[in-house]
Coordinates of C-alpha atoms in Angstrom, one line a residue:
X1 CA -26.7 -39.2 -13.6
X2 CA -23.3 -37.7 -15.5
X3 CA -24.0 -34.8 -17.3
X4 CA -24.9 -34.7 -21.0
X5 CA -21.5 -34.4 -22.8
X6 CA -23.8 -32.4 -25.2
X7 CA -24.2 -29.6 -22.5
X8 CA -20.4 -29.5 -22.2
X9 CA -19.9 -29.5 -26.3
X10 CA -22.6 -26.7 -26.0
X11 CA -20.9 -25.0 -23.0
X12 CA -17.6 -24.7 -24.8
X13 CA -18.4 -23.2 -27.8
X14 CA -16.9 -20.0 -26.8
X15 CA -13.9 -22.0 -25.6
X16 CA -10.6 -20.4 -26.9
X17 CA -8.3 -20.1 -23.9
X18 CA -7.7 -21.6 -20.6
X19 CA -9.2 -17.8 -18.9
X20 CA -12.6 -18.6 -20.8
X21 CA -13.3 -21.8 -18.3
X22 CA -11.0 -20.9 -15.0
X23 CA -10.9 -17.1 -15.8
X24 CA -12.2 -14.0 -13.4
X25 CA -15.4 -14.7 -16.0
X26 CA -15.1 -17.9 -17.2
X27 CA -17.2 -20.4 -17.5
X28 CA -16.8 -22.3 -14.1
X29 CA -17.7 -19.2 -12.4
X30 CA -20.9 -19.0 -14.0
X31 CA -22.0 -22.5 -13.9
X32 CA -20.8 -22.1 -9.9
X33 CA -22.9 -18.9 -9.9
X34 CA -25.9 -20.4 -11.4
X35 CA -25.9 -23.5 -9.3
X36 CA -25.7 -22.2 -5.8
X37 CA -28.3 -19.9 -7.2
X38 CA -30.7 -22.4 -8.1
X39 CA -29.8 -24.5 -5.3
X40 CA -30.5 -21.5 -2.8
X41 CA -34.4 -21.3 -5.1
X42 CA -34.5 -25.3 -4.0
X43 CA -34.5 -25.0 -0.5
X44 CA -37.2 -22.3 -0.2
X45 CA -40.4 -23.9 -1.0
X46 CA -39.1 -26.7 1.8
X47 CA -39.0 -24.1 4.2
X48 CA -42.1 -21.8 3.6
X49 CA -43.9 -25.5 3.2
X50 CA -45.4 -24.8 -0.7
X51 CA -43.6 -24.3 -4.0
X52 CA -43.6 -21.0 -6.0
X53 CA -47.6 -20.0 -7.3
X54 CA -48.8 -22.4 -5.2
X55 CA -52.2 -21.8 -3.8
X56 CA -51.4 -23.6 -0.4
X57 CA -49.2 -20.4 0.2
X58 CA -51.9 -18.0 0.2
X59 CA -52.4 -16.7 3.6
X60 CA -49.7 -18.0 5.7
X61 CA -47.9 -15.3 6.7
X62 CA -44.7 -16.1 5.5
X63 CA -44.1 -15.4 1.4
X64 CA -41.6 -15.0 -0.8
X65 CA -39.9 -11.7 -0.3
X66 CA -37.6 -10.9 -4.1
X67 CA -34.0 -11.4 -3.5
X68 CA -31.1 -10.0 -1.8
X69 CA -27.4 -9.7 -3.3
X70 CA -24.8 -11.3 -1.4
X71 CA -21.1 -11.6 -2.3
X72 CA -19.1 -14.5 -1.5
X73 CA -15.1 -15.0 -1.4
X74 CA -13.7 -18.1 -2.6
X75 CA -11.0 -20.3 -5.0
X76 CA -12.8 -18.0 -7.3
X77 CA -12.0 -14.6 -6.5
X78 CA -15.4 -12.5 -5.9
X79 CA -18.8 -13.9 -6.8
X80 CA -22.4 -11.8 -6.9
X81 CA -25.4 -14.1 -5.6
X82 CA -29.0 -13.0 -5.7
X83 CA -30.7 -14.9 -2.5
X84 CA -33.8 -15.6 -2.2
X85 CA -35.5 -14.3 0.8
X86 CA -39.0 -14.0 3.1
X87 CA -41.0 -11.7 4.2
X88 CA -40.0 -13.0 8.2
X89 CA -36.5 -13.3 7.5
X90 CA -36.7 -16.6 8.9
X91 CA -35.2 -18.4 6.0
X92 CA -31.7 -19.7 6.6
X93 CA -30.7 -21.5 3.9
X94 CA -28.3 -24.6 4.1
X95 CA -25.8 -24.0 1.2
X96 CA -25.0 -20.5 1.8
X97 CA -26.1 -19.5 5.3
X98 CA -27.1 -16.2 6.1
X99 CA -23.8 -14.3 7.2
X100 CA -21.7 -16.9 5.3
X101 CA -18.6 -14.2 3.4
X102 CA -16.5 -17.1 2.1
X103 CA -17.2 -20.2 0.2
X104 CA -14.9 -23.2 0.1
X105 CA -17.2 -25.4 -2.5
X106 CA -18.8 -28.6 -2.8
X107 CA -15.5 -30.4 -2.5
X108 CA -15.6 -29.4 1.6
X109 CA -19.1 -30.4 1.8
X110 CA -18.5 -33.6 0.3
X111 CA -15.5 -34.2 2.3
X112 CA -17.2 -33.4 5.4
X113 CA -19.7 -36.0 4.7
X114 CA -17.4 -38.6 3.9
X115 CA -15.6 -38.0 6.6
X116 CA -18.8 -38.4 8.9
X117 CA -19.0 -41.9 7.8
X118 CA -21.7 -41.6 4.4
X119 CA -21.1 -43.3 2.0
X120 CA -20.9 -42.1 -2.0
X121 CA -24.3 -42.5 -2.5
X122 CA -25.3 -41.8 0.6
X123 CA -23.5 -38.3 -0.7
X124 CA -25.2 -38.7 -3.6
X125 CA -28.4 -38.7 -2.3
X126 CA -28.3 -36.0 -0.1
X127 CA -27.0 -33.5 -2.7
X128 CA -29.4 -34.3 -4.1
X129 CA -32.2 -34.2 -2.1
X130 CA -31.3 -31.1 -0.5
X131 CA -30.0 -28.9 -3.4
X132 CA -32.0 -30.9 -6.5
X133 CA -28.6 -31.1 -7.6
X134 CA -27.6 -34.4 -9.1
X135 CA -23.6 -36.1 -8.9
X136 CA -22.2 -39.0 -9.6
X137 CA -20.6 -41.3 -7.4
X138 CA -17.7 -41.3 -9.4
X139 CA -17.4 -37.4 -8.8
X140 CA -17.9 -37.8 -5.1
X141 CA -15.3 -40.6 -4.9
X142 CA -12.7 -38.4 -7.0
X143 CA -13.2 -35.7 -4.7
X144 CA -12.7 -38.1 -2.0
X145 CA -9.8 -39.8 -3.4
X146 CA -7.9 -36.4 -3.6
X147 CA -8.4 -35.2 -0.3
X148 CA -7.1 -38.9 1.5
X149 CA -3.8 -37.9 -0.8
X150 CA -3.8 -35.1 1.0
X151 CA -4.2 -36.3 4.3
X152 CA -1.7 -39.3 4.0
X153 CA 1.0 -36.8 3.1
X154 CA -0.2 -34.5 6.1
X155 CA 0.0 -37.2 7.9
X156 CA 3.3 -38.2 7.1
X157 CA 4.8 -35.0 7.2
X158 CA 3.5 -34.5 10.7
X159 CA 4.5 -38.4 11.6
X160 CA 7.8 -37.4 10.8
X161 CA 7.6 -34.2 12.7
X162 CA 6.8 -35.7 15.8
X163 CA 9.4 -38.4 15.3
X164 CA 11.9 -35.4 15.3
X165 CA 10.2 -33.9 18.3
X166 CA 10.1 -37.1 20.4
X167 CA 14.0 -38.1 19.0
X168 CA 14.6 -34.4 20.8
X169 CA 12.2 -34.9 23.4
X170 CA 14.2 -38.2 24.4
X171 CA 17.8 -36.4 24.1
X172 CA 16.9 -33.4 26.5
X173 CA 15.2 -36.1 29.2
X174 CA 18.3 -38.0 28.9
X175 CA 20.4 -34.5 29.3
X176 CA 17.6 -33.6 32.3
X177 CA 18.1 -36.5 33.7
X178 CA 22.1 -36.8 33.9
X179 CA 22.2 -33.0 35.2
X180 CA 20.1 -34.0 37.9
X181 CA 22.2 -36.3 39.1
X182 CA 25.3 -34.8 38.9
X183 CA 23.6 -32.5 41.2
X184 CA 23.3 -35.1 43.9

């Protein structure tokens, strides 16, 4: 499902300079706030086994327990979480583990799925299903896309690296190899 191009209009109403979406403030930094946010809420009730008010969770032993702030460092700059916790610290969520300092985005966690052999919407499905959080495929693919880029000109650039090393490699055998025979 694409998101509602009326949610965007709505979004940027406030929109007057570039700082207002990519800003210390801006907009992206709240929607990236609210989302790991509720996607942190999401994978509670999965492990305490019942959702929020739900009888079931009477008398288990293990409740919600309010929240805990946490700060993350990322592409962002500094960004203030409030985590949901229990009451026998057991919970370790998935998106934003316990201990976790830095955040490097959905982009590396789609990348690292990709590059474990899923495909888009097997991606697609597992965002998801794990964070209630729905993508495209054609996000998933961009994101994709972008990062072979950047790995075909890594790859070249180290290609030619190693090309210079084993061009070097083959002058100092060949330089070895005389010396040791003059010294027969």
């Amino acid at each position: 499902m694409a998101i509602d191009k009326k949610l965007i209009d709505q979004l940027l109403t406030d929109y007057k300079k570039p700082e207002d979406i990519i800003g210390e403030n801006g907009l992206l930094k709240e929607l990236t706030k609210a989302i790991l946010e509720r996607a942190l809420e999401a994978e509670l009730p999965d492990h305490l086994g019942y959702e929020k008010h739900d009888p079931a969770g009477h008398h288990r032993g293990n409740t919600r327990n309010g929240k805990s702030p946490k700060t993350l460092k990322g592409e962002f700059g500094e960004l203030e979480l409030e985590t949901p916790r229990d009451r026998k610290a057991t919970f370790d969520p998935k998106i934003v583990a316990k201990g976790q300092t830095h955040w490097t985005g959905f982009d590396d966690k789609i990348i690292s799925m990709y590059a474990r052999g899923m495909t888009t919407r097997e991606i697609q499905g597992h965002l998801e299903e794990m964070y209630n959080i729905e993508v495209t495929p054609t996000l998933i693919s961009n994101v994709t896309e972008a990062v072979i880029e950047e790995v075909k000109l890594a790859r070249a650039a180290a290609g030619r690296a190693l090309s210079h090393l084993s061009s070097n490699h083959g002058a100092v055998s060949r330089l070895q190899a005389a010396d040791s025979f003059r010294r027969q």
